[in-house]
Amino acid sequence: MLQGGIFAHGVPMSAIEGVCEGSYWQPMQAWRLKPEWFLRINPEGRVPVIKINGDYIPDSDIIVDVLEKSYPYPPLSTCRNITCRGQNIFPAGMAFFKSKNPRCDGTESQFVCELDHMNHHLCNEGPYIAGQYVTSADIALAPQLYVLQTALAYYKNWTNFEQFYPALNLFMKNMYALPAFMQTAPAPEVVIQGWAKHWSC
């Protein structure tokens, strides 16, 4: 498996959490230009990409679905109403990050509202999104929180997760401590470099 940038982190996590025997991934954050051999097997150059049964699959959602069907234990899938929880956090966080006047344009309050909703859910239903066990919903959300936490702290000096969102902060610590997360997470400096283009917009 070839891992893409910071937004493709969840796919190799799924491979490890799903106990895919012989799984292998190669991070590509350092590749400014994709090599010729990669473009030959994947002309569009999309990442992440995985090779299964001789076929190359370059779509994150399809990859996770294939992994879940191929390696059903431990189960990572969950029902739709659980999977969609937290799906608005990242776009709200991105809008807040890009905003030059977040308190006036409402982007900070919208981001805070999304964090409040997730913190409340985890307080009542946690420690993970679906309850006691890690599922694909957690694997999707944790990398997004990681890059938001890193970028917001560096560029906006926004470090409110621990102080105002205890259940969400515990969720993040639990997810970050997973071997699957530690083995596949981009270094903070990679996140910071990757988000520089958004900061200058």
Short mmCIF file of C-alpha atoms in Angstrom, two decimals:
data_model
loop_
_atom_site.label_atom_id
_atom_site.label_comp_id
_atom_site.label_asym_id
_atom_site.label_seq_id
_atom_site.Cartn_x
_atom_site.Cartn_y
_atom_site.Cartn_z
CA MET A 1 0.00 0.00 0.00
CA LEU A 2 1.22 3.47 -0.86
CA GLN A 3 0.08 6.05 1.67
CA GLY A 4 -0.68 9.52 0.42
CA GLY A 5 -0.56 12.82 2.22
CA ILE A 6 -1.93 13.76 5.58
CA PHE A 7 -5.54 13.23 4.45
CA ALA A 8 -5.00 9.54 3.57
CA HIS A 9 -3.85 8.51 7.03
CA GLY A 10 -6.97 6.47 7.82
CA VAL A 11 -6.38 3.86 5.11
CA PRO A 12 -3.13 2.36 6.46
CA MET A 13 -4.64 2.60 9.94
CA SER A 14 -7.53 0.46 8.73
CA ALA A 15 -5.09 -2.06 7.29
CA ILE A 16 -3.25 -2.42 10.59
CA GLU A 17 -6.31 -2.35 12.85
CA GLY A 18 -7.97 -4.86 10.53
CA VAL A 19 -4.96 -7.17 10.96
CA CYS A 20 -4.16 -7.53 7.28
CA GLU A 21 -1.41 -10.11 7.27
CA GLY A 22 1.58 -9.05 5.23
CA SER A 23 0.28 -5.52 4.78
CA TYR A 24 2.90 -3.00 3.74
CA TRP A 25 2.64 0.70 3.14
CA GLN A 26 5.06 3.31 1.96
CA PRO A 27 4.49 6.94 2.92
CA MET A 28 4.64 9.40 0.05
CA GLN A 29 4.60 12.75 1.85
CA ALA A 30 8.21 13.39 0.82
CA TRP A 31 7.59 12.71 -2.87
CA ARG A 32 7.24 16.09 -4.54
CA LEU A 33 7.10 14.43 -7.96
CA LYS A 34 5.57 10.99 -8.22
CA PRO A 35 8.04 8.55 -9.81
CA GLU A 36 7.55 7.15 -13.28
CA TRP A 37 6.98 3.57 -12.06
CA PHE A 38 4.13 4.79 -9.87
CA LEU A 39 2.43 6.68 -12.71
CA ARG A 40 2.69 3.60 -14.91
CA ILE A 41 0.58 1.54 -12.50
CA ASN A 42 -1.60 4.48 -11.45
CA PRO A 43 -1.77 7.05 -14.31
CA GLU A 44 -3.90 9.53 -12.35
CA GLY A 45 -1.31 9.59 -9.57
CA ARG A 46 -3.95 9.36 -6.86
CA VAL A 47 -3.01 8.27 -3.35
CA PRO A 48 -3.50 6.27 -1.26
CA VAL A 49 -3.42 3.23 -3.52
CA ILE A 50 -3.46 -0.45 -2.64
CA LYS A 51 -2.78 -3.57 -4.67
CA ILE A 52 -5.25 -6.39 -4.05
CA ASN A 53 -5.40 -9.50 -6.20
CA GLY A 54 -3.35 -7.80 -8.89
CA ASP A 55 -5.56 -4.71 -9.10
CA TYR A 56 -4.54 -1.22 -7.98
CA ILE A 57 -7.27 0.66 -6.11
CA PRO A 58 -6.73 4.44 -5.62
CA ASP A 59 -9.89 5.41 -3.72
CA SER A 60 -9.79 5.73 0.08
CA ASP A 61 -13.42 4.78 0.70
CA ILE A 62 -13.25 1.76 -1.61
CA ILE A 63 -9.96 0.66 -0.07
CA VAL A 64 -11.39 0.71 3.45
CA ASP A 65 -14.50 -1.17 2.27
CA VAL A 66 -12.37 -3.82 0.53
CA LEU A 67 -10.18 -4.24 3.60
CA GLU A 68 -13.22 -4.65 5.82
CA LYS A 69 -14.70 -7.31 3.56
CA SER A 70 -11.39 -9.13 3.10
CA TYR A 71 -10.47 -9.03 6.78
CA PRO A 72 -13.76 -8.96 8.71
CA TYR A 73 -12.20 -9.65 12.11
CA PRO A 74 -11.79 -7.59 14.14
CA PRO A 75 -14.84 -5.78 12.72
CA LEU A 76 -14.36 -2.08 12.04
CA SER A 77 -17.57 -1.20 10.21
CA THR A 78 -20.51 0.36 11.99
CA CYS A 79 -23.97 1.69 11.14
CA ARG A 80 -24.42 4.83 9.04
CA ASN A 81 -25.79 7.03 11.83
CA ILE A 82 -22.59 6.35 13.80
CA THR A 83 -20.23 6.68 10.84
CA CYS A 84 -21.51 10.16 10.02
CA ARG A 85 -20.86 11.51 13.52
CA GLY A 86 -18.12 14.09 13.46
CA GLN A 87 -18.11 14.41 9.70
CA ASN A 88 -18.57 18.19 9.92
CA ILE A 89 -15.62 18.77 12.25
CA PHE A 90 -12.95 18.82 9.58
CA PRO A 91 -14.66 21.22 7.11
CA ALA A 92 -15.57 23.51 10.01
CA GLY A 93 -12.01 23.36 11.28
CA MET A 94 -10.62 24.09 7.83
CA ALA A 95 -12.89 27.12 7.46
CA PHE A 96 -11.79 28.39 10.87
CA PHE A 97 -8.15 27.82 9.97
CA LYS A 98 -8.41 29.75 6.71
CA SER A 99 -10.43 32.63 8.12
CA LYS A 100 -8.69 35.95 8.69
CA ASN A 101 -11.44 37.12 11.04
CA PRO A 102 -13.00 33.97 12.54
CA ARG A 103 -14.87 35.61 15.41
CA CYS A 104 -16.69 37.98 13.11
CA ASP A 105 -17.47 35.60 10.26
CA GLY A 106 -18.70 32.82 12.54
CA THR A 107 -16.16 30.17 11.53
CA GLU A 108 -14.74 29.79 15.02
CA SER A 109 -18.17 29.46 16.63
CA GLN A 110 -19.19 26.86 14.04
CA PHE A 111 -16.05 24.84 14.70
CA VAL A 112 -16.59 25.09 18.45
CA CYS A 113 -20.19 23.95 17.99
CA GLU A 114 -19.06 20.83 16.10
CA LEU A 115 -16.50 20.04 18.79
CA ASP A 116 -19.15 20.52 21.49
CA HIS A 117 -21.47 18.04 19.75
CA MET A 118 -18.75 15.40 19.53
CA ASN A 119 -17.59 15.99 23.10
CA HIS A 120 -21.17 15.58 24.34
CA HIS A 121 -21.61 12.38 22.34
CA LEU A 122 -18.38 10.89 23.69
CA CYS A 123 -19.31 11.86 27.25
CA ASN A 124 -22.49 9.84 26.96
CA GLU A 125 -21.58 7.06 24.52
CA GLY A 126 -17.76 6.87 24.55
CA PRO A 127 -14.91 6.43 24.93
CA TYR A 128 -15.13 5.80 21.16
CA ILE A 129 -17.74 6.98 18.71
CA ALA A 130 -19.63 3.68 18.63
CA GLY A 131 -19.01 2.87 22.29
CA GLN A 132 -16.34 0.62 23.76
CA TYR A 133 -14.52 -0.46 20.60
CA VAL A 134 -12.62 1.26 17.80
CA THR A 135 -14.49 1.32 14.49
CA SER A 136 -14.02 2.84 11.06
CA ALA A 137 -15.70 6.01 12.34
CA ASP A 138 -12.89 6.56 14.85
CA ILE A 139 -10.23 5.74 12.25
CA ALA A 140 -11.74 8.33 9.90
CA LEU A 141 -11.99 11.07 12.51
CA ALA A 142 -8.74 10.70 14.47
CA PRO A 143 -6.36 11.69 11.61
CA GLN A 144 -8.52 14.73 10.88
CA LEU A 145 -8.37 15.81 14.51
CA TYR A 146 -4.63 15.23 14.55
CA VAL A 147 -3.93 17.55 11.62
CA LEU A 148 -6.38 20.17 12.91
CA GLN A 149 -4.87 20.08 16.38
CA THR A 150 -1.33 20.36 14.99
CA ALA A 151 -2.04 23.08 12.45
CA LEU A 152 -4.25 25.20 14.70
CA ALA A 153 -1.73 25.10 17.53
CA TYR A 154 1.14 26.13 15.24
CA TYR A 155 -0.54 28.74 13.05
CA LYS A 156 -3.28 30.17 15.30
CA ASN A 157 -2.00 29.29 18.78
CA TRP A 158 -5.37 27.57 19.30
CA THR A 159 -4.93 24.84 21.92
CA ASN A 160 -8.41 24.45 23.43
CA PHE A 161 -8.93 20.70 23.05
CA GLU A 162 -7.62 19.65 26.46
CA GLN A 163 -9.17 22.50 28.45
CA PHE A 164 -12.70 22.60 26.99
CA TYR A 165 -13.34 19.15 25.50
CA PRO A 166 -12.28 16.51 28.04
CA ALA A 167 -14.10 13.55 26.46
CA LEU A 168 -12.90 14.47 22.98
CA ASN A 169 -9.39 15.02 24.29
CA LEU A 170 -9.42 11.55 25.90
CA PHE A 171 -10.64 10.08 22.61
CA MET A 172 -7.76 11.75 20.79
CA LYS A 173 -5.20 10.49 23.31
CA ASN A 174 -6.57 6.95 23.07
CA MET A 175 -6.50 7.00 19.27
CA TYR A 176 -3.05 8.57 19.07
CA ALA A 177 -1.74 5.83 21.38
CA LEU A 178 -2.85 3.02 19.06
CA PRO A 179 0.09 1.26 17.38
CA ALA A 180 -1.75 1.64 14.06
CA PHE A 181 -1.85 5.41 14.53
CA MET A 182 1.74 5.76 15.69
CA GLN A 183 3.04 3.67 12.79
CA THR A 184 1.24 5.69 10.14
CA ALA A 185 0.85 9.27 11.44
CA PRO A 186 2.77 12.01 9.63
CA ALA A 187 5.25 13.91 11.75
CA PRO A 188 4.01 17.29 13.05
CA GLU A 189 6.46 19.14 10.81
CA VAL A 190 4.96 17.37 7.77
CA VAL A 191 1.49 18.53 8.79
CA ILE A 192 2.72 22.08 9.36
CA GLN A 193 4.44 22.17 5.99
CA GLY A 194 1.41 20.70 4.24
CA TRP A 195 -0.93 23.30 5.73
CA ALA A 196 1.26 26.29 4.90
CA LYS A 197 -0.51 26.68 1.55
CA HIS A 198 -3.89 26.95 3.29
CA TRP A 199 -2.57 29.52 5.75
CA SER A 200 -1.41 31.81 2.98
CA CYS A 201 -4.77 31.74 1.12
#
